[in-house]
């Protein structure tokens, strides 16, 4: 029984995955500035030329890794939120999941520490908007419509909360106590609720 020949496209995708996995491990462990593209390529079993062909630069590779980590974090937040029927509990669970991600080394080093500096604030913000910030705005819109929080422009509130949660996740990433962070977040969120 002959195995099917691997197509060029499959081979390219396998190379890409190998480079992403290896560089992600290194970016998380060592930080952007200490990662050498040639070493990533060698460890992934490809030539340096192939690495450049796929990602054109170390920054290009980093950008792809940031996108991947952000996507996974967005999924994690959504999964936690979806465990609840109640809109308010969904918001709390989603925010808690984002905060808890500060203890994940990949999220900490790649997303919170290096990404804003390496990609520049504007690009980092735009990528954040595509993932978590959008979910937050949608959740707040639903809560305002349901009367759980005061009817108000959602955009500035989403920005305030998003900034606060990013900062708190970074604080946890740098050694702050996750439980204390979670309690502070809960008190902050509780202040948004309309009094029954």
Short mmCIF file of C-alpha atoms in Angstrom, two decimals:
data_model
loop_
_atom_site.label_atom_id
_atom_site.label_comp_id
_atom_site.label_asym_id
_atom_site.label_seq_id
_atom_site.Cartn_x
_atom_site.Cartn_y
_atom_site.Cartn_z
CA UNK A 1 0.00 0.00 0.00
CA UNK A 2 1.68 3.21 -1.16
CA UNK A 3 1.10 6.32 0.90
CA UNK A 4 -0.35 9.27 -0.93
CA UNK A 5 2.29 11.70 -2.16
CA UNK A 6 2.31 14.90 -0.13
CA UNK A 7 1.19 17.84 -2.25
CA UNK A 8 3.25 21.02 -2.49
CA UNK A 9 0.50 22.92 -0.69
CA UNK A 10 0.46 20.40 2.19
CA UNK A 11 4.23 20.56 2.41
CA UNK A 12 4.15 24.37 2.52
CA UNK A 13 1.51 24.30 5.23
CA UNK A 14 3.51 21.77 7.28
CA UNK A 15 6.60 24.00 7.00
CA UNK A 16 4.58 27.02 8.05
CA UNK A 17 3.12 25.18 11.06
CA UNK A 18 6.56 23.96 12.14
CA UNK A 19 8.01 27.47 11.96
CA UNK A 20 5.05 28.93 13.88
CA UNK A 21 5.21 26.30 16.62
CA UNK A 22 8.96 26.60 17.12
CA UNK A 23 9.05 30.39 17.03
CA UNK A 24 6.07 30.64 19.37
CA UNK A 25 7.86 28.47 21.91
CA UNK A 26 10.97 30.66 21.66
CA UNK A 27 9.15 34.01 21.63
CA UNK A 28 7.28 32.94 24.79
CA UNK A 29 10.37 31.67 26.59
CA UNK A 30 13.04 34.17 25.50
CA UNK A 31 11.23 37.29 24.31
CA UNK A 32 11.32 38.76 20.81
CA UNK A 33 14.78 40.32 20.91
CA UNK A 34 16.54 37.09 21.85
CA UNK A 35 15.02 34.98 19.09
CA UNK A 36 17.16 34.39 15.99
CA UNK A 37 15.27 33.47 12.82
CA UNK A 38 18.04 31.17 11.55
CA UNK A 39 17.91 29.14 14.77
CA UNK A 40 14.13 28.87 14.58
CA UNK A 41 14.41 27.59 11.00
CA UNK A 42 17.10 25.05 11.92
CA UNK A 43 15.09 23.74 14.88
CA UNK A 44 11.97 23.51 12.69
CA UNK A 45 13.98 21.50 10.16
CA UNK A 46 13.85 24.03 7.33
CA UNK A 47 16.36 26.33 5.69
CA UNK A 48 16.64 29.97 6.60
CA UNK A 49 15.62 30.76 3.03
CA UNK A 50 12.39 28.82 3.48
CA UNK A 51 11.66 30.74 6.69
CA UNK A 52 12.14 34.05 4.87
CA UNK A 53 10.01 32.81 2.00
CA UNK A 54 7.11 32.12 4.37
CA UNK A 55 7.35 35.10 6.69
CA UNK A 56 9.74 37.62 4.98
CA UNK A 57 11.24 38.70 8.36
CA UNK A 58 11.41 37.93 12.05
CA UNK A 59 8.78 40.65 12.58
CA UNK A 60 6.54 38.94 10.01
CA UNK A 61 6.88 35.64 11.84
CA UNK A 62 6.18 37.37 15.17
CA UNK A 63 3.06 39.02 13.72
CA UNK A 64 1.73 35.61 12.65
CA UNK A 65 2.41 34.19 16.12
CA UNK A 66 0.67 37.17 17.79
CA UNK A 67 -2.36 36.60 15.57
CA UNK A 68 -2.44 32.91 16.53
CA UNK A 69 -2.11 33.55 20.28
CA UNK A 70 -4.74 36.29 20.11
CA UNK A 71 -7.12 34.02 18.23
CA UNK A 72 -6.70 31.27 20.83
CA UNK A 73 -7.24 33.72 23.66
CA UNK A 74 -10.42 34.97 21.97
CA UNK A 75 -11.63 31.37 21.71
CA UNK A 76 -10.80 30.73 25.38
CA UNK A 77 -12.73 33.83 26.45
CA UNK A 78 -15.73 32.89 24.29
CA UNK A 79 -15.72 29.29 25.57
CA UNK A 80 -15.75 30.45 29.19
CA UNK A 81 -18.50 32.97 28.51
CA UNK A 82 -20.65 30.41 26.69
CA UNK A 83 -20.76 28.19 29.76
CA UNK A 84 -23.41 30.58 31.13
CA UNK A 85 -26.91 31.40 29.93
CA UNK A 86 -27.06 34.65 31.88
CA UNK A 87 -25.64 37.66 30.00
CA UNK A 88 -24.08 39.18 33.10
CA UNK A 89 -22.36 35.91 34.05
CA UNK A 90 -21.12 35.64 30.46
CA UNK A 91 -19.45 39.05 30.75
CA UNK A 92 -17.86 38.20 34.11
CA UNK A 93 -16.62 34.81 32.90
CA UNK A 94 -15.19 36.27 29.69
CA UNK A 95 -13.37 39.04 31.53
CA UNK A 96 -12.07 36.58 34.14
CA UNK A 97 -10.75 34.27 31.41
CA UNK A 98 -8.89 37.16 29.79
CA UNK A 99 -7.43 38.17 33.13
CA UNK A 100 -6.37 34.61 33.96
CA UNK A 101 -4.53 34.46 30.63
CA UNK A 102 -1.96 36.79 32.19
CA UNK A 103 -0.52 33.71 33.90
CA UNK A 104 0.03 31.95 30.54
CA UNK A 105 3.69 32.50 29.49
CA UNK A 106 2.84 32.79 25.78
CA UNK A 107 0.14 35.37 26.41
CA UNK A 108 2.30 37.23 28.91
CA UNK A 109 5.49 37.55 26.88
CA UNK A 110 4.10 37.59 23.34
CA UNK A 111 0.81 39.49 23.65
CA UNK A 112 1.21 41.70 26.69
CA UNK A 113 4.92 42.51 26.81
CA UNK A 114 6.38 42.30 23.29
CA UNK A 115 3.48 42.86 20.87
CA UNK A 116 2.72 46.51 21.71
CA UNK A 117 6.41 47.43 21.37
CA UNK A 118 7.37 45.30 18.37
CA UNK A 119 4.25 45.83 16.26
CA UNK A 120 3.63 49.36 17.49
CA UNK A 121 0.65 50.40 19.56
CA UNK A 122 -1.69 51.10 16.62
CA UNK A 123 -1.24 47.76 14.91
CA UNK A 124 -1.44 45.91 18.21
CA UNK A 125 -4.69 47.72 19.05
CA UNK A 126 -6.17 46.95 15.64
CA UNK A 127 -5.39 43.25 16.10
CA UNK A 128 -6.83 43.33 19.62
CA UNK A 129 -10.00 44.92 18.22
CA UNK A 130 -10.40 42.06 15.77
CA UNK A 131 -10.25 39.51 18.59
CA UNK A 132 -11.21 40.29 22.18
CA UNK A 133 -12.31 43.93 22.06
CA UNK A 134 -15.06 43.12 19.56
CA UNK A 135 -16.50 40.38 21.81
CA UNK A 136 -16.53 42.80 24.73
CA UNK A 137 -18.42 45.47 22.79
CA UNK A 138 -20.99 42.88 21.67
CA UNK A 139 -21.47 41.66 25.26
CA UNK A 140 -21.93 45.21 26.56
CA UNK A 141 -24.41 46.02 23.79
CA UNK A 142 -26.51 42.98 24.75
CA UNK A 143 -26.39 43.96 28.44
CA UNK A 144 -27.45 47.55 27.71
CA UNK A 145 -30.33 46.31 25.53
CA UNK A 146 -31.44 43.94 28.30
CA UNK A 147 -31.33 46.77 30.85
CA UNK A 148 -28.69 45.01 32.98
CA UNK A 149 -26.38 47.99 32.58
CA UNK A 150 -27.48 51.57 31.92
CA UNK A 151 -28.31 52.37 28.32
CA UNK A 152 -25.20 54.25 27.17
CA UNK A 153 -22.75 54.57 24.28
CA UNK A 154 -20.99 51.19 24.34
CA UNK A 155 -17.81 52.16 22.49
CA UNK A 156 -16.16 54.28 25.24
CA UNK A 157 -17.20 51.78 27.91
CA UNK A 158 -15.71 48.89 25.92
CA UNK A 159 -12.47 50.88 25.54
CA UNK A 160 -12.32 51.64 29.27
CA UNK A 161 -12.89 48.04 30.26
CA UNK A 162 -10.60 46.62 27.60
CA UNK A 163 -7.77 48.91 28.71
CA UNK A 164 -8.37 48.10 32.37
CA UNK A 165 -8.40 44.35 31.78
CA UNK A 166 -5.27 44.48 29.61
CA UNK A 167 -3.46 46.40 32.33
CA UNK A 168 -4.65 44.04 35.05
CA UNK A 169 -3.61 40.99 32.98
CA UNK A 170 -0.18 42.58 32.58
CA UNK A 171 -0.05 43.25 36.32
CA UNK A 172 -0.82 39.55 36.95
CA UNK A 173 1.75 38.58 34.31
CA UNK A 174 4.38 40.51 36.27
CA UNK A 175 3.60 38.73 39.52
CA UNK A 176 0.36 40.30 40.77
CA UNK A 177 -2.00 37.96 42.62
CA UNK A 178 -4.63 36.59 40.18
CA UNK A 179 -7.29 36.30 42.89
CA UNK A 180 -6.84 39.90 43.99
CA UNK A 181 -7.05 40.97 40.33
CA UNK A 182 -10.25 39.00 39.88
CA UNK A 183 -11.84 40.55 42.97
CA UNK A 184 -10.95 44.05 41.80
CA UNK A 185 -12.43 43.28 38.37
CA UNK A 186 -15.64 41.99 39.93
CA UNK A 187 -16.03 45.16 41.98
CA UNK A 188 -15.39 47.29 38.92
CA UNK A 189 -17.97 45.36 36.87
CA UNK A 190 -20.52 45.37 39.70
CA UNK A 191 -20.50 49.18 39.55
CA UNK A 192 -21.90 49.02 36.00
CA UNK A 193 -25.08 47.18 36.95
CA UNK A 194 -28.31 49.11 37.12
CA UNK A 195 -29.85 48.88 40.59
CA UNK A 196 -32.83 46.53 40.54
#
